[in-house]
Amino acid sequence: MGELHIEIIHDRIRREYNIETHLGPLQVAYRETVLRPASPTDTLDQTLGDRRHVVTVGLAVRPWAGSTSSTSCDITYKESVEEQLPPDVKVAVENGIQSSYLQGPLLGYPVQAVSTTVESVSIQSGTSGTWCLPVCHAAC
């Protein structure tokens, strides 16, 4: 609700119920969103112990195209990618994307009204699917 809405309700409570109320300073819940489409690709190449882990994730991020405003972020997969990904990798990819939308890149506010398509996921053999989480977080 906006500041004017809160003031109107405050006045109605005072007039209709004869209750004196006090409003503290108003706080605004800012949100961030995407204005133009982008296609980030990020690669994680780390050596842990004697094993090398390489994961590459390609995304397509664009503004929400729905007819109503959305407070969530939609995640879809390119058909060829969805067919080849095991369930644990899909969970890691989705968790990484969702965690990146908790803090936006500009001011750190939550991101909303964004559609994300997972375009590609490449995991080197011997690398666990959970390594996708930090890669998706960095790509978004």
PDB file of C-alpha atoms in Angstrom, residues 77-90 119-123:
ATOM      1  CA  TYR A  77      14.038 -25.045 -19.316  1.00  0.00           C
ATOM      2  CA  LYS A  78      14.850 -25.320 -22.978  1.00  0.00           C
ATOM      3  CA  GLU A  79      13.388 -28.681 -24.082  1.00  0.00           C
ATOM      4  CA  SER A  80      16.727 -30.244 -24.993  1.00  0.00           C
ATOM      5  CA  VAL A  81      18.194 -29.223 -21.624  1.00  0.00           C
ATOM      6  CA  GLU A  82      15.262 -30.423 -19.524  1.00  0.00           C
ATOM      7  CA  GLU A  83      15.382 -33.909 -21.053  1.00  0.00           C
ATOM      8  CA  GLN A  84      19.058 -34.472 -20.244  1.00  0.00           C
ATOM      9  CA  LEU A  85      19.197 -33.080 -16.683  1.00  0.00           C
ATOM     10  CA  PRO A  86      18.910 -35.441 -13.717  1.00  0.00           C
ATOM     11  CA  PRO A  87      16.476 -34.341 -10.958  1.00  0.00           C
ATOM     12  CA  ASP A  88      19.234 -33.424  -8.472  1.00  0.00           C
ATOM     13  CA  VAL A  89      20.861 -31.102 -11.018  1.00  0.00           C
ATOM     14  CA  LYS A  90      17.506 -29.440 -11.777  1.00  0.00           C
ATOM     15  CA  GLU A 119      19.501 -22.566 -22.080  1.00  0.00           C
ATOM     16  CA  SER A 120      22.417 -24.904 -21.385  1.00  0.00           C
ATOM     17  CA  VAL A 121      24.029 -26.882 -18.583  1.00  0.00           C
ATOM     18  CA  SER A 122      27.401 -28.549 -19.059  1.00  0.00           C
ATOM     19  CA  ILE A 123      28.872 -30.661 -16.266  1.00  0.00           C
TER      20      ILE A 123
END
